[in-house]
Amino acid sequence: MDESRVFLSMLGFLLICVALSVSEAVTTANPILIIPTAHPPVHKPCNTQTSCETCLANVSCLWCQMNGSCMDYPVSYVIPPASVCKLSQARWGVCWVNFEALIIAMAAVCGTLLLAITICCCWCCCCKRRRSSSIDRDDEQFARRREEIRQRADERRAERKVKHDEIRRKYGLITESDHPYSKFENE
């Protein structure tokens, strides 16, 4: 796709997103302003939680399926070490996916996205090169054709000039003393 099509599709997508967000805002807007009076829920410390669902309601907690305990997520590590809980037994965010599967799934999705972006960039660059080389080739062919046409036109012009000069000599329109068909001058 050329740049204008990509730009137009991105602009269309942006307009659709804006239209959807405006329509959602209009449909959800109430004329009455409701001020919440309830305070947000206060999470209990992680080590007091006894079930996976209540433990993972707080994003700073990690549930270990192996010993059924809830603990603070070790924020000093991106991935919790095996000394805290095995990755296959650790749960974070949701109870039905272990941390190991979550990491593998996230890595697969990120890898696929990076690969797709890389392929798209390489494909666009190669197409641009091919397009520019084909344009250069087309320009060369056009220049070659134009030069051939100009040469043929010059040849035809020269042939016409020779014919016209012969006709002029025949009827004495050219004053040359060496051809037999010259005009007689009155002296």
mmCIF file with all atom_site columns, N, CA and C in Angstrom, residues 32-73:
data_model
loop_
_atom_site.group_PDB
_atom_site.id
_atom_site.type_symbol
_atom_site.label_atom_id
_atom_site.label_alt_id
_atom_site.label_comp_id
_atom_site.label_asym_id
_atom_site.label_entity_id
_atom_site.label_seq_id
_atom_site.pdbx_PDB_ins_code
_atom_site.Cartn_x
_atom_site.Cartn_y
_atom_site.Cartn_z
_atom_site.occupancy
_atom_site.B_iso_or_equiv
_atom_site.pdbx_formal_charge
_atom_site.auth_seq_id
_atom_site.auth_comp_id
_atom_site.auth_asym_id
_atom_site.auth_atom_id
_atom_site.pdbx_PDB_model_num
ATOM 1   N N  . ILE A 1 32 ? -27.936 14.473  35.855 1.00 0.00 ? 32 ILE A N  1
ATOM 2   C CA . ILE A 1 32 ? -27.790 14.609  37.300 1.00 0.00 ? 32 ILE A CA 1
ATOM 3   C C  . ILE A 1 32 ? -26.385 14.174  37.679 1.00 0.00 ? 32 ILE A C  1
ATOM 4   N N  . LEU A 1 33 ? -25.694 15.003  38.407 1.00 0.00 ? 33 LEU A N  1
ATOM 5   C CA . LEU A 1 33 ? -24.348 14.684  38.851 1.00 0.00 ? 33 LEU A CA 1
ATOM 6   C C  . LEU A 1 33 ? -24.437 13.899  40.153 1.00 0.00 ? 33 LEU A C  1
ATOM 7   N N  . ILE A 1 34 ? -23.883 12.701  40.140 1.00 0.00 ? 34 ILE A N  1
ATOM 8   C CA . ILE A 1 34 ? -23.912 11.851  41.323 1.00 0.00 ? 34 ILE A CA 1
ATOM 9   C C  . ILE A 1 34 ? -22.519 11.834  41.920 1.00 0.00 ? 34 ILE A C  1
ATOM 10  N N  . ILE A 1 35 ? -22.412 12.256  43.144 1.00 0.00 ? 35 ILE A N  1
ATOM 11  C CA . ILE A 1 35 ? -21.132 12.268  43.840 1.00 0.00 ? 35 ILE A CA 1
ATOM 12  C C  . ILE A 1 35 ? -21.054 11.011  44.684 1.00 0.00 ? 35 ILE A C  1
ATOM 13  N N  . PRO A 1 36 ? -20.038 10.194  44.454 1.00 0.00 ? 36 PRO A N  1
ATOM 14  C CA . PRO A 1 36 ? -19.944 8.956   45.242 1.00 0.00 ? 36 PRO A CA 1
ATOM 15  C C  . PRO A 1 36 ? -19.623 9.286   46.701 1.00 0.00 ? 36 PRO A C  1
ATOM 16  N N  . THR A 1 37 ? -20.361 8.640   47.563 1.00 0.00 ? 37 THR A N  1
ATOM 17  C CA . THR A 1 37 ? -20.147 8.864   48.992 1.00 0.00 ? 37 THR A CA 1
ATOM 18  C C  . THR A 1 37 ? -19.379 7.719   49.626 1.00 0.00 ? 37 THR A C  1
ATOM 19  N N  . ALA A 1 38 ? -19.399 6.556   48.947 1.00 0.00 ? 38 ALA A N  1
ATOM 20  C CA . ALA A 1 38 ? -18.698 5.408   49.514 1.00 0.00 ? 38 ALA A CA 1
ATOM 21  C C  . ALA A 1 38 ? -17.216 5.524   49.196 1.00 0.00 ? 38 ALA A C  1
ATOM 22  N N  . HIS A 1 39 ? -16.403 5.147   50.115 1.00 0.00 ? 39 HIS A N  1
ATOM 23  C CA . HIS A 1 39 ? -14.966 5.163   49.916 1.00 0.00 ? 39 HIS A CA 1
ATOM 24  C C  . HIS A 1 39 ? -14.548 3.902   49.173 1.00 0.00 ? 39 HIS A C  1
ATOM 25  N N  . PRO A 1 40 ? -13.471 3.973   48.422 1.00 0.00 ? 40 PRO A N  1
ATOM 26  C CA . PRO A 1 40 ? -13.015 2.769   47.733 1.00 0.00 ? 40 PRO A CA 1
ATOM 27  C C  . PRO A 1 40 ? -12.656 1.693   48.752 1.00 0.00 ? 40 PRO A C  1
ATOM 28  N N  . PRO A 1 41 ? -12.829 0.431   48.355 1.00 0.00 ? 41 PRO A N  1
ATOM 29  C CA . PRO A 1 41 ? -12.551 -0.636  49.306 1.00 0.00 ? 41 PRO A CA 1
ATOM 30  C C  . PRO A 1 41 ? -11.088 -0.641  49.726 1.00 0.00 ? 41 PRO A C  1
ATOM 31  N N  . VAL A 1 42 ? -10.864 -0.842  50.978 1.00 0.00 ? 42 VAL A N  1
ATOM 32  C CA . VAL A 1 42 ? -9.514  -0.920  51.517 1.00 0.00 ? 42 VAL A CA 1
ATOM 33  C C  . VAL A 1 42 ? -9.117  -2.388  51.517 1.00 0.00 ? 42 VAL A C  1
ATOM 34  N N  . HIS A 1 43 ? -7.998  -2.680  50.874 1.00 0.00 ? 43 HIS A N  1
ATOM 35  C CA . HIS A 1 43 ? -7.549  -4.069  50.793 1.00 0.00 ? 43 HIS A CA 1
ATOM 36  C C  . HIS A 1 43 ? -6.847  -4.452  52.086 1.00 0.00 ? 43 HIS A C  1
ATOM 37  N N  . LYS A 1 44 ? -7.133  -5.658  52.493 1.00 0.00 ? 44 LYS A N  1
ATOM 38  C CA . LYS A 1 44 ? -6.467  -6.195  53.677 1.00 0.00 ? 44 LYS A CA 1
ATOM 39  C C  . LYS A 1 44 ? -5.055  -6.611  53.305 1.00 0.00 ? 44 LYS A C  1
ATOM 40  N N  . PRO A 1 45 ? -4.182  -6.757  54.245 1.00 0.00 ? 45 PRO A N  1
ATOM 41  C CA . PRO A 1 45 ? -2.828  -7.238  53.941 1.00 0.00 ? 45 PRO A CA 1
ATOM 42  C C  . PRO A 1 45 ? -2.889  -8.593  53.250 1.00 0.00 ? 45 PRO A C  1
ATOM 43  N N  . CYS A 1 46 ? -1.928  -8.836  52.390 1.00 0.00 ? 46 CYS A N  1
ATOM 44  C CA . CYS A 1 46 ? -1.925  -10.058 51.580 1.00 0.00 ? 46 CYS A CA 1
ATOM 45  C C  . CYS A 1 46 ? -1.875  -11.328 52.431 1.00 0.00 ? 46 CYS A C  1
ATOM 46  N N  . ASN A 1 47 ? -1.104  -11.317 53.495 1.00 0.00 ? 47 ASN A N  1
ATOM 47  C CA . ASN A 1 47 ? -0.941  -12.555 54.265 1.00 0.00 ? 47 ASN A CA 1
ATOM 48  C C  . ASN A 1 47 ? -2.180  -12.944 55.050 1.00 0.00 ? 47 ASN A C  1
ATOM 49  N N  . THR A 1 48 ? -3.233  -12.099 55.088 1.00 0.00 ? 48 THR A N  1
ATOM 50  C CA . THR A 1 48 ? -4.475  -12.449 55.789 1.00 0.00 ? 48 THR A CA 1
ATOM 51  C C  . THR A 1 48 ? -5.503  -13.082 54.862 1.00 0.00 ? 48 THR A C  1
ATOM 52  N N  . GLN A 1 49 ? -5.256  -13.092 53.562 1.00 0.00 ? 49 GLN A N  1
ATOM 53  C CA . GLN A 1 49 ? -6.220  -13.645 52.594 1.00 0.00 ? 49 GLN A CA 1
ATOM 54  C C  . GLN A 1 49 ? -6.128  -15.170 52.603 1.00 0.00 ? 49 GLN A C  1
ATOM 55  N N  . THR A 1 50 ? -7.289  -15.805 52.434 1.00 0.00 ? 50 THR A N  1
ATOM 56  C CA . THR A 1 50 ? -7.317  -17.269 52.520 1.00 0.00 ? 50 THR A CA 1
ATOM 57  C C  . THR A 1 50 ? -7.731  -17.948 51.221 1.00 0.00 ? 50 THR A C  1
ATOM 58  N N  . SER A 1 51 ? -8.223  -17.192 50.249 1.00 0.00 ? 51 SER A N  1
ATOM 59  C CA . SER A 1 51 ? -8.608  -17.808 48.971 1.00 0.00 ? 51 SER A CA 1
ATOM 60  C C  . SER A 1 51 ? -7.936  -17.053 47.828 1.00 0.00 ? 51 SER A C  1
ATOM 61  N N  . CYS A 1 52 ? -7.855  -17.720 46.716 1.00 0.00 ? 52 CYS A N  1
ATOM 62  C CA . CYS A 1 52 ? -7.177  -17.141 45.557 1.00 0.00 ? 52 CYS A CA 1
ATOM 63  C C  . CYS A 1 52 ? -7.900  -15.891 45.058 1.00 0.00 ? 52 CYS A C  1
ATOM 64  N N  . GLU A 1 53 ? -9.236  -15.940 44.991 1.00 0.00 ? 53 GLU A N  1
ATOM 65  C CA . GLU A 1 53 ? -10.005 -14.804 44.476 1.00 0.00 ? 53 GLU A CA 1
ATOM 66  C C  . GLU A 1 53 ? -9.845  -13.571 45.350 1.00 0.00 ? 53 GLU A C  1
ATOM 67  N N  . THR A 1 54 ? -9.930  -13.729 46.654 1.00 0.00 ? 54 THR A N  1
ATOM 68  C CA . THR A 1 54 ? -9.775  -12.568 47.536 1.00 0.00 ? 54 THR A CA 1
ATOM 69  C C  . THR A 1 54 ? -8.332  -12.078 47.554 1.00 0.00 ? 54 THR A C  1
ATOM 70  N N  . CYS A 1 55 ? -7.385  -12.990 47.408 1.00 0.00 ? 55 CYS A N  1
ATOM 71  C CA . CYS A 1 55 ? -5.977  -12.600 47.381 1.00 0.00 ? 55 CYS A CA 1
ATOM 72  C C  . CYS A 1 55 ? -5.673  -11.779 46.132 1.00 0.00 ? 55 CYS A C  1
ATOM 73  N N  . LEU A 1 56 ? -6.161  -12.232 44.978 1.00 0.00 ? 56 LEU A N  1
ATOM 74  C CA . LEU A 1 56 ? -5.828  -11.565 43.715 1.00 0.00 ? 56 LEU A CA 1
ATOM 75  C C  . LEU A 1 56 ? -6.695  -10.350 43.435 1.00 0.00 ? 56 LEU A C  1
ATOM 76  N N  . ALA A 1 57 ? -7.651  -10.053 44.321 1.00 0.00 ? 57 ALA A N  1
ATOM 77  C CA . ALA A 1 57 ? -8.409  -8.813  44.187 1.00 0.00 ? 57 ALA A CA 1
ATOM 78  C C  . ALA A 1 57 ? -7.473  -7.628  44.398 1.00 0.00 ? 57 ALA A C  1
ATOM 79  N N  . ASN A 1 58 ? -6.429  -7.814  45.150 1.00 0.00 ? 58 ASN A N  1
ATOM 80  C CA . ASN A 1 58 ? -5.408  -6.801  45.352 1.00 0.00 ? 58 ASN A CA 1
ATOM 81  C C  . ASN A 1 58 ? -4.256  -7.120  44.395 1.00 0.00 ? 58 ASN A C  1
ATOM 82  N N  . VAL A 1 59 ? -3.911  -6.195  43.502 1.00 0.00 ? 59 VAL A N  1
ATOM 83  C CA . VAL A 1 59 ? -2.897  -6.474  42.484 1.00 0.00 ? 59 VAL A CA 1
ATOM 84  C C  . VAL A 1 59 ? -1.487  -6.580  43.055 1.00 0.00 ? 59 VAL A C  1
ATOM 85  N N  . SER A 1 60 ? -1.306  -6.188  44.277 1.00 0.00 ? 60 SER A N  1
ATOM 86  C CA . SER A 1 60 ? 0.032   -6.283  44.867 1.00 0.00 ? 60 SER A CA 1
ATOM 87  C C  . SER A 1 60 ? 0.244   -7.623  45.570 1.00 0.00 ? 60 SER A C  1
ATOM 88  N N  . CYS A 1 61 ? -0.712  -8.543  45.432 1.00 0.00 ? 61 CYS A N  1
ATOM 89  C CA . CYS A 1 61 ? -0.591  -9.855  46.081 1.00 0.00 ? 61 CYS A CA 1
ATOM 90  C C  . CYS A 1 61 ? -0.332  -10.948 45.061 1.00 0.00 ? 61 CYS A C  1
ATOM 91  N N  . LEU A 1 62 ? 0.295   -12.009 45.523 1.00 0.00 ? 62 LEU A N  1
ATOM 92  C CA . LEU A 1 62 ? 0.620   -13.175 44.712 1.00 0.00 ? 62 LEU A CA 1
ATOM 93  C C  . LEU A 1 62 ? 0.105   -14.408 45.454 1.00 0.00 ? 62 LEU A C  1
ATOM 94  N N  . TRP A 1 63 ? -0.611  -15.278 44.763 1.00 0.00 ? 63 TRP A N  1
ATOM 95  C CA . TRP A 1 63 ? -1.154  -16.497 45.375 1.00 0.00 ? 63 TRP A CA 1
ATOM 96  C C  . TRP A 1 63 ? -0.273  -17.662 44.989 1.00 0.00 ? 63 TRP A C  1
ATOM 97  N N  . CYS A 1 64 ? 0.128   -18.431 45.953 1.00 0.00 ? 64 CYS A N  1
ATOM 98  C CA . CYS A 1 64 ? 0.934   -19.623 45.703 1.00 0.00 ? 64 CYS A CA 1
ATOM 99  C C  . CYS A 1 64 ? 0.029   -20.839 45.896 1.00 0.00 ? 64 CYS A C  1
ATOM 100 N N  . GLN A 1 65 ? -0.220  -21.552 44.809 1.00 0.00 ? 65 GLN A N  1
ATOM 101 C CA . GLN A 1 65 ? -1.124  -22.704 44.817 1.00 0.00 ? 65 GLN A CA 1
ATOM 102 C C  . GLN A 1 65 ? -0.535  -23.868 45.600 1.00 0.00 ? 65 GLN A C  1
ATOM 103 N N  . MET A 1 66 ? 0.782   -23.965 45.622 1.00 0.00 ? 66 MET A N  1
ATOM 104 C CA . MET A 1 66 ? 1.456   -25.097 46.249 1.00 0.00 ? 66 MET A CA 1
ATOM 105 C C  . MET A 1 66 ? 1.139   -25.175 47.744 1.00 0.00 ? 66 MET A C  1
ATOM 106 N N  . ASN A 1 67 ? 1.264   -24.066 48.445 1.00 0.00 ? 67 ASN A N  1
ATOM 107 C CA . ASN A 1 67 ? 0.982   -24.094 49.893 1.00 0.00 ? 67 ASN A CA 1
ATOM 108 C C  . ASN A 1 67 ? -0.282  -23.321 50.247 1.00 0.00 ? 67 ASN A C  1
ATOM 109 N N  . GLY A 1 68 ? -1.026  -22.826 49.249 1.00 0.00 ? 68 GLY A N  1
ATOM 110 C CA . GLY A 1 68 ? -2.293  -22.142 49.494 1.00 0.00 ? 68 GLY A CA 1
ATOM 111 C C  . GLY A 1 68 ? -2.131  -20.867 50.304 1.00 0.00 ? 68 GLY A C  1
ATOM 112 N N  . SER A 1 69 ? -1.087  -20.104 50.019 1.00 0.00 ? 69 SER A N  1
ATOM 113 C CA . SER A 1 69 ? -0.849  -18.887 50.790 1.00 0.00 ? 69 SER A CA 1
ATOM 114 C C  . SER A 1 69 ? -0.837  -17.674 49.868 1.00 0.00 ? 69 SER A C  1
ATOM 115 N N  . CYS A 1 70 ? -1.204  -16.554 50.459 1.00 0.00 ? 70 CYS A N  1
ATOM 116 C CA . CYS A 1 70 ? -1.194  -15.285 49.749 1.00 0.00 ? 70 CYS A CA 1
ATOM 117 C C  . CYS A 1 70 ? -0.032  -14.467 50.312 1.00 0.00 ? 70 CYS A C  1
ATOM 118 N N  . MET A 1 71 ? 0.758   -13.893 49.430 1.00 0.00 ? 71 MET A N  1
ATOM 119 C CA . MET A 1 71 ? 1.920   -13.125 49.895 1.00 0.00 ? 71 MET A CA 1
ATOM 120 C C  . MET A 1 71 ? 2.058   -11.862 49.051 1.00 0.00 ? 71 MET A C  1
ATOM 121 N N  . ASP A 1 72 ? 2.838   -10.917 49.539 1.00 0.00 ? 72 ASP A N  1
ATOM 122 C CA . ASP A 1 72 ? 3.122   -9.701  48.775 1.00 0.00 ? 72 ASP A CA 1
ATOM 123 C C  . ASP A 1 72 ? 3.938   -10.061 47.543 1.00 0.00 ? 72 ASP A C  1
ATOM 124 N N  . TYR A 1 73 ? 3.603   -9.425  46.427 1.00 0.00 ? 73 TYR A N  1
ATOM 125 C CA . TYR A 1 73 ? 4.360   -9.671  45.194 1.00 0.00 ? 73 TYR A CA 1
ATOM 126 C C  . TYR A 1 73 ? 5.764   -9.117  45.384 1.00 0.00 ? 73 TYR A C  1
#
